[in-house]
Short mmCIF file of C-alpha atoms in Angstrom, two decimals:
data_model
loop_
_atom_site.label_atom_id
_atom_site.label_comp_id
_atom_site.label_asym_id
_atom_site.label_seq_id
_atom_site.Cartn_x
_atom_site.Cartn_y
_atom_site.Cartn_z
CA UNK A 1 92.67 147.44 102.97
CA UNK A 2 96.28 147.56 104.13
CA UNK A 3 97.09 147.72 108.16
CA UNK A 4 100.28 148.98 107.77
CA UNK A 5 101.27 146.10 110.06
CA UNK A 6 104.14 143.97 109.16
CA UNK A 7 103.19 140.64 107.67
CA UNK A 8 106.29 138.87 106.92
CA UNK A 9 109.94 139.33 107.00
CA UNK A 10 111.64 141.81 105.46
CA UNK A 11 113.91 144.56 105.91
CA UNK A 12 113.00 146.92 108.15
CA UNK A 13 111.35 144.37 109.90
CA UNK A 14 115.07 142.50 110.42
CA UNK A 15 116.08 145.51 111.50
CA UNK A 16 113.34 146.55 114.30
CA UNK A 17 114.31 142.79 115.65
CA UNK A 18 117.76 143.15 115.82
CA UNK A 19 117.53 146.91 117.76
CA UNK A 20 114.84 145.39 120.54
CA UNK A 21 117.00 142.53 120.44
CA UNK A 22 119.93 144.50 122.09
CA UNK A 23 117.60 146.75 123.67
CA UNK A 24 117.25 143.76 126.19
CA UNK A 25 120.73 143.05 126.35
CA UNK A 26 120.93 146.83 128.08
CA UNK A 27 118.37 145.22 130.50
CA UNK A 28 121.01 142.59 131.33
CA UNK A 29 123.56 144.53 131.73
CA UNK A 30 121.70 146.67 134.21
CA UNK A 31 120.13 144.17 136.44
CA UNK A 32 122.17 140.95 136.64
CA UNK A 33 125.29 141.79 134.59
CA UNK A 34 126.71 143.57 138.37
CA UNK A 35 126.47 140.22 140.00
CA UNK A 36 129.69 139.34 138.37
CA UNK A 37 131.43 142.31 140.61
CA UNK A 38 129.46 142.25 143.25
CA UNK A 39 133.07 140.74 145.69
CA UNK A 40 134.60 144.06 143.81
CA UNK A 41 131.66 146.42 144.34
CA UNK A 42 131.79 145.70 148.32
CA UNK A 43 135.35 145.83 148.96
CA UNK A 44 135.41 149.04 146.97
CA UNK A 45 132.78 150.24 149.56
CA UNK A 46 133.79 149.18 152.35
CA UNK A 47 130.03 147.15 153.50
CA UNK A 48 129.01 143.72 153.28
CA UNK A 49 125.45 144.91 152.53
CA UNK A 50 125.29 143.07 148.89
CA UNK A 51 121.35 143.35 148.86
CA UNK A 52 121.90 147.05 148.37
CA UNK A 53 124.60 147.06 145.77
CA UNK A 54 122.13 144.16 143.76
CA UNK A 55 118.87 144.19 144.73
CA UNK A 56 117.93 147.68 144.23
CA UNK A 57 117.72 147.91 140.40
CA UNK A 58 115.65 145.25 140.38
CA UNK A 59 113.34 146.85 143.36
CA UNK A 60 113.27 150.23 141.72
CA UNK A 61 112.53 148.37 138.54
CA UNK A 62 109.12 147.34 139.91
CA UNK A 63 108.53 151.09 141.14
CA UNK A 64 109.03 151.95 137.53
CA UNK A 65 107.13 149.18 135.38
CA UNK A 66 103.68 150.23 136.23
CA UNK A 67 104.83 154.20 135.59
CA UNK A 68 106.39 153.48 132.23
CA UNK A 69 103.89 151.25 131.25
CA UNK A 70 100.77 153.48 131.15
CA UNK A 71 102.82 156.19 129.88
CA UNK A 72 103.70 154.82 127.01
CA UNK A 73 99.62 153.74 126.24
CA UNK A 74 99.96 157.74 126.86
CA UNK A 75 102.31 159.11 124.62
CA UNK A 76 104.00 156.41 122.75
CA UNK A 77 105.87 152.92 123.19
CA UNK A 78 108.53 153.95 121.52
CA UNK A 79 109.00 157.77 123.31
CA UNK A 80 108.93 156.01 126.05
CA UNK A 81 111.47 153.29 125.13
CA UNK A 82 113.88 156.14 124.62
CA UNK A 83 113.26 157.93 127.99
CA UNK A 84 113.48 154.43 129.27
CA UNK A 85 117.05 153.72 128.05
CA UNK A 86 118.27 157.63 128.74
CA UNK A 87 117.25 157.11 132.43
CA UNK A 88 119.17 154.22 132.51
CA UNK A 89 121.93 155.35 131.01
CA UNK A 90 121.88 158.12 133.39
CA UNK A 91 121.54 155.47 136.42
CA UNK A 92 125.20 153.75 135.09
CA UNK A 93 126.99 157.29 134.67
CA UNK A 94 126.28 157.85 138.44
CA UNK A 95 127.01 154.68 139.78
CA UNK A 96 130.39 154.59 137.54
CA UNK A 97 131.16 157.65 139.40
CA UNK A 98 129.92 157.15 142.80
CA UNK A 99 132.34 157.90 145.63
CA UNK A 100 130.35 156.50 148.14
CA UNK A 101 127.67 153.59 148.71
CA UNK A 102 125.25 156.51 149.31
CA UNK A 103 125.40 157.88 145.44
CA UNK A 104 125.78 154.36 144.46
CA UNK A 105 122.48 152.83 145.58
CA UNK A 106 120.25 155.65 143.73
CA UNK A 107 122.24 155.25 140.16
CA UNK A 108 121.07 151.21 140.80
CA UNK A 109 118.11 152.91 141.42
CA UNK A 110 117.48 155.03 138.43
CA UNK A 111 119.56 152.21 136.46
CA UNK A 112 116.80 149.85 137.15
CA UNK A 113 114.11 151.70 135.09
CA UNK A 114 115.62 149.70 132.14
CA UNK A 115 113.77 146.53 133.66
CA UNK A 116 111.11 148.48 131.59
CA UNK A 117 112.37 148.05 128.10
CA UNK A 118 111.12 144.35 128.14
CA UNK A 119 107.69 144.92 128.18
CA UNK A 120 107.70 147.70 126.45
CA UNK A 121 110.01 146.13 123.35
CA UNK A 122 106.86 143.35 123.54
CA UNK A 123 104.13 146.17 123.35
CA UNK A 124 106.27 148.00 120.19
CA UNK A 125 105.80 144.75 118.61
CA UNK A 126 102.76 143.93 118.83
CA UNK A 127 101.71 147.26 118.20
CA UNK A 128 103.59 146.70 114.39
CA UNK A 129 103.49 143.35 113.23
CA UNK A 130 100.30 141.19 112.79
CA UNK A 131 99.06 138.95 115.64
CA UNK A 132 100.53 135.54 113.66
CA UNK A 133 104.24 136.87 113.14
CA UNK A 134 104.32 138.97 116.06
CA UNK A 135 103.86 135.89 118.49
CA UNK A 136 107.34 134.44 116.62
CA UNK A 137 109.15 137.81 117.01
CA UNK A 138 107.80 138.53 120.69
CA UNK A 139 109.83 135.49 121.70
CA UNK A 140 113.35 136.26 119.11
CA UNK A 141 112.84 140.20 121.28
CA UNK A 142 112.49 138.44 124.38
CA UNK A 143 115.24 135.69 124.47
CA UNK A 144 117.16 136.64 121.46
CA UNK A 145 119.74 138.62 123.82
CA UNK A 146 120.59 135.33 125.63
CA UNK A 147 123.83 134.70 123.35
CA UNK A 148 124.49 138.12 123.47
CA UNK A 149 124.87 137.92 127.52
CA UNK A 150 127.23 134.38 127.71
CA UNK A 151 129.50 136.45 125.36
CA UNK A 152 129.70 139.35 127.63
CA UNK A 153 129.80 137.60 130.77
CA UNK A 154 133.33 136.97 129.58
CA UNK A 155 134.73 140.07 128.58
CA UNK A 156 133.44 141.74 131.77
CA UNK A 157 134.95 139.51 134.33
CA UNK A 158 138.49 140.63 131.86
CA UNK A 159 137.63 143.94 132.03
CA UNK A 160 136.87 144.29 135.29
CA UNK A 161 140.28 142.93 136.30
CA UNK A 162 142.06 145.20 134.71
CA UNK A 163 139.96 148.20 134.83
CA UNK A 164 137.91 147.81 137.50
CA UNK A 165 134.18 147.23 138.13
CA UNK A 166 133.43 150.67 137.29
CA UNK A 167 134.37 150.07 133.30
CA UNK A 168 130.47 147.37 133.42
CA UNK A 169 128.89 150.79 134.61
CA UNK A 170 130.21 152.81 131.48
CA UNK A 171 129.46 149.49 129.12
CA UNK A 172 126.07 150.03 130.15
CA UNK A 173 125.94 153.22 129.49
CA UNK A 174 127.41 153.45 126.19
CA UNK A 175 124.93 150.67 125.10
CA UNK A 176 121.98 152.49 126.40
CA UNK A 177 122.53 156.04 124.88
CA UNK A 178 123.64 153.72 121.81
CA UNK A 179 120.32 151.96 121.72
CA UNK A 180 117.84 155.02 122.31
CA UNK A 181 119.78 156.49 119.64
CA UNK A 182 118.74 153.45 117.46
CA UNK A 183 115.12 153.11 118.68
CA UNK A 184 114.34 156.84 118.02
CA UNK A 185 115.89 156.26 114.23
CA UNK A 186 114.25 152.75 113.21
CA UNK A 187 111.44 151.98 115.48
CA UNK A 188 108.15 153.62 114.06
CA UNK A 189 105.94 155.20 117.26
CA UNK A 190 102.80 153.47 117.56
CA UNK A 191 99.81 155.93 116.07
CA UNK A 192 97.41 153.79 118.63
CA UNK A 193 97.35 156.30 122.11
CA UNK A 194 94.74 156.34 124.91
CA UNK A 195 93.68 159.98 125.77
CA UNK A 196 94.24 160.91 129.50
CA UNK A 197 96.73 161.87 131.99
CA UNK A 198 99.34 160.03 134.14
CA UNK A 199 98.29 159.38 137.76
CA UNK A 200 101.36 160.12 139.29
CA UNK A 201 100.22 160.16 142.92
CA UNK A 202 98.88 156.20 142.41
CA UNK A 203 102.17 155.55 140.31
CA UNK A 204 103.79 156.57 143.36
CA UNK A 205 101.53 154.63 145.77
CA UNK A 206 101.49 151.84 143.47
CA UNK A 207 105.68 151.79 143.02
CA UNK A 208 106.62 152.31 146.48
CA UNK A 209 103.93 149.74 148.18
CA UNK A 210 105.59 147.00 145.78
CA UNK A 211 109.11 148.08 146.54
CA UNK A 212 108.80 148.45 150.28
CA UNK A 213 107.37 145.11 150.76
CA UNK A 214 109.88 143.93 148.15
CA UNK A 215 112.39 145.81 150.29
CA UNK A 216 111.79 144.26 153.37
CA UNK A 217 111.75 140.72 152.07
CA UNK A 218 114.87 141.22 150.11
CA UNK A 219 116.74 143.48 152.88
CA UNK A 220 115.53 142.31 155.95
CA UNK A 221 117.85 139.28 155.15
CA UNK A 222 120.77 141.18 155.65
CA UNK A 223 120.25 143.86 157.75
CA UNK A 224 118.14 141.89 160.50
CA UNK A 225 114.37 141.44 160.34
CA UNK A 226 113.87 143.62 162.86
CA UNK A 227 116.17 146.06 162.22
CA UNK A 228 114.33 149.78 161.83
CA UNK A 229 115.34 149.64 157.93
CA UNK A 230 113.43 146.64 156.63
CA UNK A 231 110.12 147.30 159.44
CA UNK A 232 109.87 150.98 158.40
CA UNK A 233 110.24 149.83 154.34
CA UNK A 234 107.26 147.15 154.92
CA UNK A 235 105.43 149.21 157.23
CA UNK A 236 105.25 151.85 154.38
CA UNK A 237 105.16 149.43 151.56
CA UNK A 238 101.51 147.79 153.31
CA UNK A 239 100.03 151.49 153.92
CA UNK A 240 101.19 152.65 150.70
CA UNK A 241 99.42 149.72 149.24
CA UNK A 242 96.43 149.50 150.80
CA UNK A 243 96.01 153.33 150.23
CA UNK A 244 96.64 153.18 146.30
CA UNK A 245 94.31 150.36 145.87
CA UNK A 246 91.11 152.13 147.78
CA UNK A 247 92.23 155.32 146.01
CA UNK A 248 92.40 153.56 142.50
CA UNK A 249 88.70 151.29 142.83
CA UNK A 250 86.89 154.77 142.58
CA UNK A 251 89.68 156.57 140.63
CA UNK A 252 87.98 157.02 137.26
CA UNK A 253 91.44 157.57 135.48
CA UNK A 254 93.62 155.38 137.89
CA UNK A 255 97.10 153.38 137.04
CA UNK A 256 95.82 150.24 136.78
CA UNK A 257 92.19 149.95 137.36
CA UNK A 258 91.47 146.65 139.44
CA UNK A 259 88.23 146.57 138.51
CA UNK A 260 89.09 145.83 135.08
CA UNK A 261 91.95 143.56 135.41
CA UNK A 262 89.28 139.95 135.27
CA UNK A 263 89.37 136.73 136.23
CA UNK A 264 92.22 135.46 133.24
CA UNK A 265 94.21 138.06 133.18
CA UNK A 266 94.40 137.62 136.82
CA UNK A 267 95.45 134.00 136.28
CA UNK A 268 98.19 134.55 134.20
CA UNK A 269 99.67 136.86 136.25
CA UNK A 270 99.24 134.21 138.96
CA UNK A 271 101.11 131.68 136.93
CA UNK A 272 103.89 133.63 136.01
CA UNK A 273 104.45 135.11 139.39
CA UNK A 274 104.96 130.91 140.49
CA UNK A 275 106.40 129.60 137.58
CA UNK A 276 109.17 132.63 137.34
CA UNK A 277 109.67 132.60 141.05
CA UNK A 278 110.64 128.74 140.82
CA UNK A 279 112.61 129.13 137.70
CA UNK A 280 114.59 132.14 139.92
CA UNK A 281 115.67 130.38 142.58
CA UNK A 282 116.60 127.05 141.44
CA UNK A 283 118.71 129.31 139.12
CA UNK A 284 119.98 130.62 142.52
CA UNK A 285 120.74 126.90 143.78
CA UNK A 286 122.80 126.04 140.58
CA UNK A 287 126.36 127.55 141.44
CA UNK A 288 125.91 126.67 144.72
CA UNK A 289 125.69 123.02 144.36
CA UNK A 290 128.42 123.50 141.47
CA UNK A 291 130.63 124.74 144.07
CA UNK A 292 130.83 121.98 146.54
CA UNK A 293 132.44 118.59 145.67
CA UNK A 294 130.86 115.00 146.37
CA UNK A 295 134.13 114.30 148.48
CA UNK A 296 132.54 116.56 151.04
CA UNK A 297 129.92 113.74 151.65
CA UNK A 298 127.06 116.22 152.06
CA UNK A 299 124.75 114.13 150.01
CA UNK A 300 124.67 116.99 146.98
CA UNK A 301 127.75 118.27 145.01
CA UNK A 302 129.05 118.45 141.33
CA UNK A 303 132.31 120.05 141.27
CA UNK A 304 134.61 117.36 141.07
CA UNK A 305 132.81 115.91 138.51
CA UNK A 306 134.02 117.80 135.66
CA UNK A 307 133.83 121.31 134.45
CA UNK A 308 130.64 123.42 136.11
CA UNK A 309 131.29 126.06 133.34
CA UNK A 310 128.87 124.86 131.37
CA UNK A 311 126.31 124.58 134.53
CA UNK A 312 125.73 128.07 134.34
CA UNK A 313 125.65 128.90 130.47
CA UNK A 314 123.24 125.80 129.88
CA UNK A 315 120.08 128.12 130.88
CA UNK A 316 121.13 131.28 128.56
CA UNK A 317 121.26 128.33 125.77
CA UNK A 318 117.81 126.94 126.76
CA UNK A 319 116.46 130.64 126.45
CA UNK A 320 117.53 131.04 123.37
CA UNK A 321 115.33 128.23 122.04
CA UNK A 322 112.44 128.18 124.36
CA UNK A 323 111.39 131.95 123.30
CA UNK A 324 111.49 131.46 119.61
CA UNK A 325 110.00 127.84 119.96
CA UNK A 326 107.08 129.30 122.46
CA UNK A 327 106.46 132.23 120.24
CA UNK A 328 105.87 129.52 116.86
CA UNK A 329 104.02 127.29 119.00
CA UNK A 330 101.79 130.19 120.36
CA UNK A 331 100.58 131.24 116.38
CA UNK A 332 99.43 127.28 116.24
CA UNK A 333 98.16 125.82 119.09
CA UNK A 334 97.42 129.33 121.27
CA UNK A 335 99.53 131.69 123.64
CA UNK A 336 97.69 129.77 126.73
CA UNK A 337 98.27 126.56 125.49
CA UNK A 338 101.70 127.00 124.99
CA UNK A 339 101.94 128.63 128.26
CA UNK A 340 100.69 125.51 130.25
CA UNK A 341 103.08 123.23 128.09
CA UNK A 342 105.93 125.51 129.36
CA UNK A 343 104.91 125.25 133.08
CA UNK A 344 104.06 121.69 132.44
CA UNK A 345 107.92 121.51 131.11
CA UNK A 346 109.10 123.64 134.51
CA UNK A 347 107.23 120.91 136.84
CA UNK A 348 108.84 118.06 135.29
CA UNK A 349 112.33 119.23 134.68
CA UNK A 350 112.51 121.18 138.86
CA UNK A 351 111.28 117.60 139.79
CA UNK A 352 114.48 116.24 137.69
CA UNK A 353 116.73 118.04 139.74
CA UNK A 354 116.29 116.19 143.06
CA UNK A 355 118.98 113.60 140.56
CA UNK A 356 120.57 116.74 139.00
CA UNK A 357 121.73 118.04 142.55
CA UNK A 358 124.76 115.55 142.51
CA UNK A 359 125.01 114.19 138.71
CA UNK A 360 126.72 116.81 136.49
CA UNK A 361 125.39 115.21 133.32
CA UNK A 362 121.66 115.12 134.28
CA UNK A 363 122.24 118.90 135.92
CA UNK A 364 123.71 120.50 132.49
CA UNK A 365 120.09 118.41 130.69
CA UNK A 366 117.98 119.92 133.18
CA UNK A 367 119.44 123.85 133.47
CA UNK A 368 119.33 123.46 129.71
CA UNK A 369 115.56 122.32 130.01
CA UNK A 370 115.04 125.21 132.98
CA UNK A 371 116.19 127.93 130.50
CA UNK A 372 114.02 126.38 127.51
CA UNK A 373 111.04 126.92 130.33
CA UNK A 374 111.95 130.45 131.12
CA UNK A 375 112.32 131.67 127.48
CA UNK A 376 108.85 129.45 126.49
CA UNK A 377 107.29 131.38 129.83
CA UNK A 378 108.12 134.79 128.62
CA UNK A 379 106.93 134.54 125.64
CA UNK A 380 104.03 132.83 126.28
CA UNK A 381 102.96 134.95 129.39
CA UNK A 382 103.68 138.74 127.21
CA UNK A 383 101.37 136.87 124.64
CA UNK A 384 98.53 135.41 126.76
CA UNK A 385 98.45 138.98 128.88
CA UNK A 386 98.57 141.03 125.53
CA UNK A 387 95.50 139.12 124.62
CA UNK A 388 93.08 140.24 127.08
CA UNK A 389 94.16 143.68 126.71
CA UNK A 390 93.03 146.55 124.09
CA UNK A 391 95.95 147.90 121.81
CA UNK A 392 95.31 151.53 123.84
CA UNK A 393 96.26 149.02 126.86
CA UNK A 394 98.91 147.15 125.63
CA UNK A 395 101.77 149.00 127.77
CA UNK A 396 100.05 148.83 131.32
CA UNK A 397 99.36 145.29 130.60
CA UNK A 398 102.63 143.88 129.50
CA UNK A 399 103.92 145.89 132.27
CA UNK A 400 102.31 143.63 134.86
CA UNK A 401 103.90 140.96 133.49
CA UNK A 402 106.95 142.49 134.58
CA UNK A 403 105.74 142.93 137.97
CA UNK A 404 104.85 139.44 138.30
CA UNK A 405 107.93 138.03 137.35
CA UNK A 406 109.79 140.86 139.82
CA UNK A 407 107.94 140.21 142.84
CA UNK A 408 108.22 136.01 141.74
CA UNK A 409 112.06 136.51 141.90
CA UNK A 410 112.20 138.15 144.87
CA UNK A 411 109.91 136.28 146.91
CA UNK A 412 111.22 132.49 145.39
CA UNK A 413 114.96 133.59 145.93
CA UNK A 414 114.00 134.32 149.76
CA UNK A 415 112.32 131.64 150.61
CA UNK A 416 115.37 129.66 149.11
CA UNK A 417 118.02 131.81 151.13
CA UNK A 418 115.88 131.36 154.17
CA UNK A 419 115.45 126.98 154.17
CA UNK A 420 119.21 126.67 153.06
CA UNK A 421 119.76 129.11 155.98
CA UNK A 422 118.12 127.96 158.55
CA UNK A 423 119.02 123.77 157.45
CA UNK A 424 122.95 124.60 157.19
CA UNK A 425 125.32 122.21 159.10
CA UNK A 426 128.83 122.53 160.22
CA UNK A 427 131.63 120.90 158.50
CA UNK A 428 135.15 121.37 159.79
CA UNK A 429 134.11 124.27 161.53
CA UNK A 430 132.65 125.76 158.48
CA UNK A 431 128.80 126.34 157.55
CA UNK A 432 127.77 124.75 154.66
CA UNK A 433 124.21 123.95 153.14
CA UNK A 434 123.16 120.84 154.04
CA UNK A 435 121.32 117.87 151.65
CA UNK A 436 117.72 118.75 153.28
CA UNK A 437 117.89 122.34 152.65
CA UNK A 438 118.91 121.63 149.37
CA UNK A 439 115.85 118.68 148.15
CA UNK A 440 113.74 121.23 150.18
CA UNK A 441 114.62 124.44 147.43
CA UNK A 442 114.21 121.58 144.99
CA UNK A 443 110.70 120.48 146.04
CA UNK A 444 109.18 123.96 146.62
CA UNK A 445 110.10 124.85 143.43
CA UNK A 446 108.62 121.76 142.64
CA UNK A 447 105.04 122.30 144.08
CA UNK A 448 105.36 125.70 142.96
CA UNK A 449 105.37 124.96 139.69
CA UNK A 450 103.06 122.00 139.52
CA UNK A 451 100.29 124.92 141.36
CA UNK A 452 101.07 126.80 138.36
CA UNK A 453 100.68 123.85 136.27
CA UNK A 454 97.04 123.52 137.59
CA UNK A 455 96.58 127.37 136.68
CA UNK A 456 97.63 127.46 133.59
CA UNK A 457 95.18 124.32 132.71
CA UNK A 458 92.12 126.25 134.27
CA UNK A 459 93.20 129.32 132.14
CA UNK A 460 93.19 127.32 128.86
CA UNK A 461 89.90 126.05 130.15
CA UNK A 462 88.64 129.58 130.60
CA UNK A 463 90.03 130.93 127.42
CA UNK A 464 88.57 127.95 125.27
CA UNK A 465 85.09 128.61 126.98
CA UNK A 466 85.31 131.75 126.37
CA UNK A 467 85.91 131.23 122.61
CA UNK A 468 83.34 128.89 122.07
CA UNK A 469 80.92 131.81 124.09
CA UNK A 470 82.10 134.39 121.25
CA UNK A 471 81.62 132.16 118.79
CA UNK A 472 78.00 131.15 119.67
#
């Protein structure tokens, strides 16, 4: 009897690829496609508060994953992919428009409800293709927008010089509406729903606990650790999270019920929370040794030592191959498999940067490597999560992924900021990182990843035992 499910390539097929594939090119251009006027953004507003201006999409992003996610086990991936997009598009319009920092910092916020449309682009196709060919596809979806973002990176900066940083706003809207136009008109909505109703009081717990304490790490930076702003947003982050999780262990129809979530499951959001996290902020070190030349005799540099250029596009080329290469290697060998070989990859290539750090050819093989790690880690972690999880739970699921990776980021990227911070030295009167701070990023990352490493190989461990359990 027929599934319905795709089996192999063919039209329509093509063309459900190709929509999701831009889908997460809208998620680009929401959450790290601003970085590129961020200098523009705060001169235009007058503050030198850049956490605000970049860090809130992503924060409100978290707040919305978990939301999203169950809805759409609710009433459909792809409804909700369209609401998704709309609210984004929405998010640009008002931050094109804003006249003030004040307007500005809620359109990042309703902007960053796009973060959504990855995991839910991963549940659509797994929902429509059969296990075999959707492990290949889940990793063109996830990484196939890669090119797609080098490409753009230019014509922005052009743009924005001429028109100013307000024209990336109504780019990203335009592609949005454009997109939820295209999802609603080729993307088939799953027939697979889970009966119930959406717990919007623990969505709300569950959103704002995350972003509060994600707040105060990423804020508190900035504004002052002690500052009212970043106490009162972890203060209410820990009380709203400790309230949503006693609430949900007896809820019968909660968010996510943490009674269910079990012991793998739980490890790969473990290992993706590292591995992520260290992939983040070495990806934050990059331009920053790229900017500072061996002649400075800090014991790190690359930029007189050719073009850096090439620094910074050599991930986005690694992710193009890593998430196609994961997802084929995931329909032979297994989704946890391959997702231990990727973290395996991440240990060995972070450890290869303590020589990348001041060598521009063995930094432009290793951010390659770093970006074939990423896109294999994606791929492999939507996989290995969507396997523990019923199709009625496939959107809840893949949206902890999300998290994961979110809360990684944020946390990795501080404690980065904070040991180059506090190991800076003066140079002709000027603060500049120093060689410890930077071998110390390195080798966290480092031992992050290698804890990850030792994760993922007690996950395959679990999975295979639990196989050979089923089998018998």
């Amino acid at each position: 009897m027929s599934t319905g499910l795709h089996t192999r390539w063919n039209g329509r097929l093509i063309g459900l690829v190709a929509v999701l594939v831009m889908v997460n090119f809208v998620v680009d251009e929401a959450i790290t496609a601003p970085l590129l006027v961020l200098p523009d953004m705060l001169d235009h507003f007058g503050t030198d508060q850049a956490a605000w201006l970049n860090a809130t999409a992503m924060l409100a992003g978290v707040m919305w994953a978990p939301l999203l996610g169950k809805s759409a086990d609710i009433y459909g991936k792809r409804r909700v992919l369209v609401v998704t997009l709309l609210l984004s598009c929405a998010g640009a319009l008002v931050c094109a428009m804003a006249p003030s920092i004040w307007v500005f910092v809620p359109g990042r916020m309703l902007q960053g409800a796009a973060l959504a449309a990855v995991f839910l682009s991963v549940a659509i196709v797994r929902a429509v293709c059969a296990p075999r060919i959707a492990m290949v596809i889940v990793g063109i979806v996830t990484s196939g927008s890669a090119v797609l973002n080098i490409a753009s990176r230019f014509l922005i900066e052009k743009l924005a010089v001429e028109f100013g940083f307000q024209i990336l706003f109504l780019i990203a809207a335009f592609v949005a509406v454009a997109m939820a136009i295209c999802v609603r008109n080729v993307i088939p909505e799953s027939p697979i729903t889970t009966p119930g109703a959406i717990d919007v009081g623990g969505a709300l717990l569950l959103g704002g606990g995350l972003g509060g304490m994600l707040g105060y790490i990423s804020l508190g930076s900035d504004l002052g650790w002690l500052a009212v702003g970043p106490l009162a947003l972890l203060g209410g982050g820990v009380a709203a999270s400790a309230r949503w999780f006693l609430v949900s262990s007896r809820k019968p129809d909660s968010l996510i019920d943490v009674r269910d979530l079990g012991g793998p499951l739980v490890l790969t959001l473990l290992v993706v929370f590292l591995a992520a996290g260290s992939y983040q902020s070495m990806l934050q070190l990059i331009p920053l040794i790229g900017d500072v030349s061996t002649a400075q005799h800090l014991g790190y540099g690359l930029a007189d030592q050719g073009s850096v250029a090439l620094l910074l596009a050599a991930p986005s080329l690694g992710v193009m191959l890593g998430g196609p290469v994961a997802g084929w290697l995931a329909a032979r060998i297994g989704p946890a498999s391959t997702l231990a070989g990727a973290v395996m990859l991440g240990t060995v290539v972070t450890m290869g940067m303590f020589l990348g750090v001041a060598q521009l050819p063995a930094a432009l093989c290793f951010a390659f490597l770093l970006g074939v790690t990423v896109g294999a880690l994606g791929t492999s972690g939507f996989l290995v999560a969507g396997g523990f999880a019923s199709a009625e739970r496939q959107g809840i699921v893949s949206s902890l992924v999300m998290v994961m990776v979110s809360i990684g980021a944020v946390v990795l990227n501080f404690v980065g900021a904070a040991v180059l911070e506090s190991t800076a030295v003066v140079v002709d009167g000027e603060q500049v990182n120093s060689a410890t701070g930077v071998f110390s990023c390195v080798a966290i990352a480092s031992v992050a990843f290698a804890v990850a490493t030792v994760l993922a190989i007690a996950l395959v461990r679990r999975t295979r035992l639990d196989s050979s359990s089923l089998a018998a």
